[in-house]
Short mmCIF file of C-alpha atoms in Angstrom, two decimals:
data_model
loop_
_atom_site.label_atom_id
_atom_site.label_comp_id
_atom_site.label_asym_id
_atom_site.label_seq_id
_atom_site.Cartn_x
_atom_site.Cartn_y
_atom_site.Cartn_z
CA UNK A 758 47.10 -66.11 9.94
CA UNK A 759 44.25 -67.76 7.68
CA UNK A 760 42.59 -64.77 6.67
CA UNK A 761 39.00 -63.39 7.44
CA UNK A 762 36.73 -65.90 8.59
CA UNK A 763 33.19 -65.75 8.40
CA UNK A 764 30.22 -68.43 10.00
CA UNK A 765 27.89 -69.86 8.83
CA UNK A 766 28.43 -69.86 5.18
CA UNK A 767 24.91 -70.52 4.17
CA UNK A 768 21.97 -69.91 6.23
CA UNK A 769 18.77 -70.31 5.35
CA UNK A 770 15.53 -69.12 6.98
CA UNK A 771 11.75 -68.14 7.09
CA UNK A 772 10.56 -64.68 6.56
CA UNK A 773 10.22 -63.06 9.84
CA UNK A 774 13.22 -64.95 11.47
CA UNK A 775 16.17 -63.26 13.07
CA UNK A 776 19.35 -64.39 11.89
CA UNK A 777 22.76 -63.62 13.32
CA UNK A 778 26.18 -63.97 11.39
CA UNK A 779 30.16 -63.77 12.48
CA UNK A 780 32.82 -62.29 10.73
CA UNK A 781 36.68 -62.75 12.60
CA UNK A 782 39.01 -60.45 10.82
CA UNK A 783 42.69 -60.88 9.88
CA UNK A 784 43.91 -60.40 13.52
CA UNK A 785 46.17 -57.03 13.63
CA UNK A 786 43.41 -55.42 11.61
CA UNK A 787 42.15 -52.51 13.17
CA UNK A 788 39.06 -51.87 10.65
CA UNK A 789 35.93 -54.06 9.98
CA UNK A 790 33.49 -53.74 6.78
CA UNK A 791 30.39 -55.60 5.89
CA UNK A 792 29.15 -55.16 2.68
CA UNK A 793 25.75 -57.02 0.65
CA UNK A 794 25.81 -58.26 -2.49
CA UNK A 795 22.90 -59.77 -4.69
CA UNK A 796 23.18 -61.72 -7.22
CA UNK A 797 24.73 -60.11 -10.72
CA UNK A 798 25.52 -56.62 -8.74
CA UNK A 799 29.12 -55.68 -6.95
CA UNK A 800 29.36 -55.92 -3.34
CA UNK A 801 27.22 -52.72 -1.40
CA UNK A 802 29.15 -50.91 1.13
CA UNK A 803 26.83 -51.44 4.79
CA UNK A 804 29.13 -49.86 7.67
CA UNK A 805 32.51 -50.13 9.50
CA UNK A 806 34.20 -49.94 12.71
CA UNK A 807 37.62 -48.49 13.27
CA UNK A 808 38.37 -50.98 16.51
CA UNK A 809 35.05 -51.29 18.72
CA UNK A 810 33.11 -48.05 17.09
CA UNK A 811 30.67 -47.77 14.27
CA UNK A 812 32.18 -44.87 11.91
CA UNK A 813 30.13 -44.75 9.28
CA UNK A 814 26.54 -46.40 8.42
CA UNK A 815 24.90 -46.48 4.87
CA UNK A 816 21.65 -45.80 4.72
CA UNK A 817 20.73 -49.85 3.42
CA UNK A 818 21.47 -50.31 6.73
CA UNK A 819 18.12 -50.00 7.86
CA UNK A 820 16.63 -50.36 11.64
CA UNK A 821 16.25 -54.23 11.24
CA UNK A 822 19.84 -54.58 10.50
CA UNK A 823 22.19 -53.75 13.49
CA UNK A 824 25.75 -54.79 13.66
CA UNK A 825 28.44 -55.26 16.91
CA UNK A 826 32.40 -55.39 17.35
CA UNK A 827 32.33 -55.51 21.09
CA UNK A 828 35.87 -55.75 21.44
CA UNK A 829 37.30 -54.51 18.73
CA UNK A 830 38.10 -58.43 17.07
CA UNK A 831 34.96 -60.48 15.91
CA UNK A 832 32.10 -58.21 14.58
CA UNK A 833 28.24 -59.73 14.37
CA UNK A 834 25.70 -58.51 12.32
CA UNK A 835 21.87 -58.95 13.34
CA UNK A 836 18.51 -59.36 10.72
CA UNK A 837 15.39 -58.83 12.50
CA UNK A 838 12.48 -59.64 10.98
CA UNK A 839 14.14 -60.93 7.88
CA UNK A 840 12.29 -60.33 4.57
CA UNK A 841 12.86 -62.00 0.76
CA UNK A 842 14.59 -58.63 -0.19
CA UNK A 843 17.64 -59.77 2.35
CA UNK A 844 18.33 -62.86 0.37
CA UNK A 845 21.81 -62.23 -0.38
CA UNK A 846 25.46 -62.39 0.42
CA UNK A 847 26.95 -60.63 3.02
CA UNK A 848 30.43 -60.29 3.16
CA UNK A 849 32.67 -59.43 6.05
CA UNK A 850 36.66 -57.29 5.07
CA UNK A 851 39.11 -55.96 7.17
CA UNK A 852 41.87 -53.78 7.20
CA UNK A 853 44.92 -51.65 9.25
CA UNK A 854 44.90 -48.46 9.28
CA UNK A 855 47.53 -45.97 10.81
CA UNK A 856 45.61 -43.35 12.88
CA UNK A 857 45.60 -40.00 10.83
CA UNK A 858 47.42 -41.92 8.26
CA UNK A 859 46.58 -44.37 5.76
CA UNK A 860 43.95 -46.86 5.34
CA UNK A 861 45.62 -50.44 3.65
CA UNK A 862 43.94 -52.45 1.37
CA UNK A 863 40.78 -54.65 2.61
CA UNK A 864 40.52 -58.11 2.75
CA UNK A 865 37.55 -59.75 1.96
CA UNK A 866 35.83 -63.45 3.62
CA UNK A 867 34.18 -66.28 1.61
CA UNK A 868 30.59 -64.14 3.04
CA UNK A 869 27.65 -65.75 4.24
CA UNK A 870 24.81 -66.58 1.70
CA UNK A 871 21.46 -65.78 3.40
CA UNK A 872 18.15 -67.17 1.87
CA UNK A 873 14.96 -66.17 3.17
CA UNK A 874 12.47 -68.40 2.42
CA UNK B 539 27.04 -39.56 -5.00
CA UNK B 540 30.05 -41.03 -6.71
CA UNK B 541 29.25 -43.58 -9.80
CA UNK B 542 31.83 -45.91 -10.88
CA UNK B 543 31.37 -47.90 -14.43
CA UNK B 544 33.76 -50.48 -15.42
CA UNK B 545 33.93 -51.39 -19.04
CA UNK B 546 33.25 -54.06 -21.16
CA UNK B 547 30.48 -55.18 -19.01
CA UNK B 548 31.12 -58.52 -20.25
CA UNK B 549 34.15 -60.15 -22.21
CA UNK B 550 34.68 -63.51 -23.80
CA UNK B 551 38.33 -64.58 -24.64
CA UNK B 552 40.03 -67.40 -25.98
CA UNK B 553 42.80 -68.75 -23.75
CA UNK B 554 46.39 -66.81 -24.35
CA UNK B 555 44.75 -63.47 -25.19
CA UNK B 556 45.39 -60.17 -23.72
CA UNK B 557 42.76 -57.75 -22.37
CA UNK B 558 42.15 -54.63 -20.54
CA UNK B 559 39.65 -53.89 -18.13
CA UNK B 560 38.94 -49.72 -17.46
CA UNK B 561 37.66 -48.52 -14.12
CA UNK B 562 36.10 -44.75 -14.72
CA UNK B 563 34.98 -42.70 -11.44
CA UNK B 564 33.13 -39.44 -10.83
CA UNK B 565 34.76 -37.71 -8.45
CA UNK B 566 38.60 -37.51 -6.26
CA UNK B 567 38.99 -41.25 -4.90
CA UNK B 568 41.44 -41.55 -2.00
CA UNK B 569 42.29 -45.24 -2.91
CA UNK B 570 41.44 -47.93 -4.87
CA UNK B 571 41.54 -51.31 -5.33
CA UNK B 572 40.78 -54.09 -8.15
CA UNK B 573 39.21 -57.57 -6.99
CA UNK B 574 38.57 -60.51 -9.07
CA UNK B 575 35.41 -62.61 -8.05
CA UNK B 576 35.88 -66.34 -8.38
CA UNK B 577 33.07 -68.88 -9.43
CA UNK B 578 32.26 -69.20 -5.76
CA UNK B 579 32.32 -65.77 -4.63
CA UNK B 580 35.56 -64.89 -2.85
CA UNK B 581 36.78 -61.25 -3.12
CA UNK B 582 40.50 -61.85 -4.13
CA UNK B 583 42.91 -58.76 -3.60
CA UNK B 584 44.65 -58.29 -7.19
CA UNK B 585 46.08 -55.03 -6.58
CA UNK B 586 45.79 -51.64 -4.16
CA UNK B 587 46.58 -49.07 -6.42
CA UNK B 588 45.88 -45.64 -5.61
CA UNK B 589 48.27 -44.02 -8.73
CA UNK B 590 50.53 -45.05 -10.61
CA UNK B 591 51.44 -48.57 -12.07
CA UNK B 592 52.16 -52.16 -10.46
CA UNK B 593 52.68 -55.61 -12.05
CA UNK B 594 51.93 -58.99 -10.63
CA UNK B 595 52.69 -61.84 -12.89
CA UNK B 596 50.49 -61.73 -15.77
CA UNK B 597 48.46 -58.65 -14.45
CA UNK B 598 49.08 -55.08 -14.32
CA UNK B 599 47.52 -52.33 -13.13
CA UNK B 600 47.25 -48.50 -13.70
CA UNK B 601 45.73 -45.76 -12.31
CA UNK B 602 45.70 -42.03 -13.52
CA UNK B 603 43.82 -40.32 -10.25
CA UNK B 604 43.86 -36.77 -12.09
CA UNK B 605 41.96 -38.03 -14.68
CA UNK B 606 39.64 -40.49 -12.51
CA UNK B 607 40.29 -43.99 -14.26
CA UNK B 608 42.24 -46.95 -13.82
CA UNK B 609 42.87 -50.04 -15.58
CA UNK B 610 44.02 -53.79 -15.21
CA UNK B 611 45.79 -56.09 -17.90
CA UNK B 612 45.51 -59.34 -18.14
CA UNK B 613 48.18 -61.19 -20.28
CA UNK B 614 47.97 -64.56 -22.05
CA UNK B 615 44.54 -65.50 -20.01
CA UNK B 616 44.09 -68.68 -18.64
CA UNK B 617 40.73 -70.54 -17.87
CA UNK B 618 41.26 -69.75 -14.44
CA UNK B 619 41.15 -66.20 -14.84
CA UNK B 620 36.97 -66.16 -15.44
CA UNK B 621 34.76 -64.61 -12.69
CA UNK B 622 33.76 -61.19 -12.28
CA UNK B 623 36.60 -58.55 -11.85
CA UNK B 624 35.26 -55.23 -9.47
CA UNK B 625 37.27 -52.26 -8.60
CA UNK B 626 36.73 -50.41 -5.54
CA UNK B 627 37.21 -46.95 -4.89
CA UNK B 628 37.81 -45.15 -1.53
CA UNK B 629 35.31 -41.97 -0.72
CA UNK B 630 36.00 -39.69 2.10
CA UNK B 631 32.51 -38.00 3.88
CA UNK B 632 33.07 -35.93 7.26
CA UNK B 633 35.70 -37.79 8.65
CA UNK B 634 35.12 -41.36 7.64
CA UNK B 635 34.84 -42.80 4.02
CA UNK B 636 33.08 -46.01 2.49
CA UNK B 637 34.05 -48.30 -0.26
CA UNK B 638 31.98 -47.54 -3.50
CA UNK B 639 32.66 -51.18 -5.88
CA UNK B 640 32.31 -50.09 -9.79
CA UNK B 641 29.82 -52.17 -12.13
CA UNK B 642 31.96 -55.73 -12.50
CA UNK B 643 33.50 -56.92 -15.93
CA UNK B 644 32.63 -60.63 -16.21
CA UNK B 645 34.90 -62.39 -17.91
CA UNK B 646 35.10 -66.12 -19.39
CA UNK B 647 38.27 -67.61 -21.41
CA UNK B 648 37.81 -70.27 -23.43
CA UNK B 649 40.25 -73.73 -23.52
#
């Protein structure tokens, strides 16, 4: 297994754009995280799916951001309308977790840097 | 909500010193995790440590959950060690949880 994968690694777009990006966990991993992170802060949780289903949303999440695992492996997440405030990295993790048991340790991809321009 | 501070903020060390990096949190974590952040900004597991101690190598880690802090060791510090080191702590809300990721200590050693 090569770890968490994530494409592209740099994008780079005009304000107003939609921009799309890919994160393909570790493959047994049943959990999928995307988190922000700007530049000199730690990485911001966003929102996770156990398998296919959204379980938990922060509220930086807001209604221009949406974010897919269709079926339960690769998970997208969508910018609408992008804005200079989403310049930033966004960075993809997954992890197994036993069901009514324990949550493992996340692993974290190389993230996508997103400049809006 | 749940704050997490990590202290120093920011460390300088000459190469072949020891250090220690503390992780303080608010409130009952479920799990947590320390990270360190290379120069081009991959997340690289170091240790999941919800109590107790672990050692990897140089590093070490410890984590006292009853009284909310842990921290990581580094031993005789090499150049590669620099980047940003982040701990992340586990919170439980109505049935699901998020990752809360403390402050960062950024550290450089010096050849």
């Amino acid at each position: 297994d090569t770890g968490v994968s994530q494409d592209p690694r740099h994008k780079i777009t005009k304000r107003g754009q939609n921009v799309t990006f890919r994160c393909d966990p570790i493959s047994e991993h049943n959990r999928l995280y995307w988190y922000r992170q700007t530049l000199g802060q730690g990485p911001e949780f966003l929102t996770y799916f156990q398998n296919e289903a959204q379980l938990e949303k922060s509220r930086l999440l807001s209604d221009r951001f949406s974010a897919e695992r269709p079926k339960g492996s690769f998970s997208t997440l969508e910018i609408q309308r992008t804005e200079q405030g989403d310049s930033a990295m966004y960075l993809c993790a997954s992890s197994f977790s036993v069901r009514g048991g324990s949550t493992y340790e996340q692993y974290f991809g190389p993230g996508t840097r997103l400049t809006v321009t | 909500g749940i704050q997490v501070e990590q202290s120093p903020p920011d460390l300088i060390l000459q190469e072949g010193a020891n250090s220690t990096l503390r992780c303080n949190f608010s409130d009952s974590v479920n799990n947590l995790q320390w990270f360190h952040q290379n120069p081009w900004g991959q997340l690289i597991n170091l240790f999941y440590i919800p109590s107790g101690t672990k050692q990897n190598g140089r590093l070490s880690a410890t984590t006292v959950a009853t009284e909310r802090y842990s921290l990581l060791y580094i031993s005789s510090s090499q150049t590669t060690d620099s980047g940003v080191y982040f701990c992340a702590v586990r919170v439980d809300t109505s049935g699901t949880y998020k990752y809360i990721f403390g402050t960062g200590t950024r550290l450089k050693v010096l050849a």
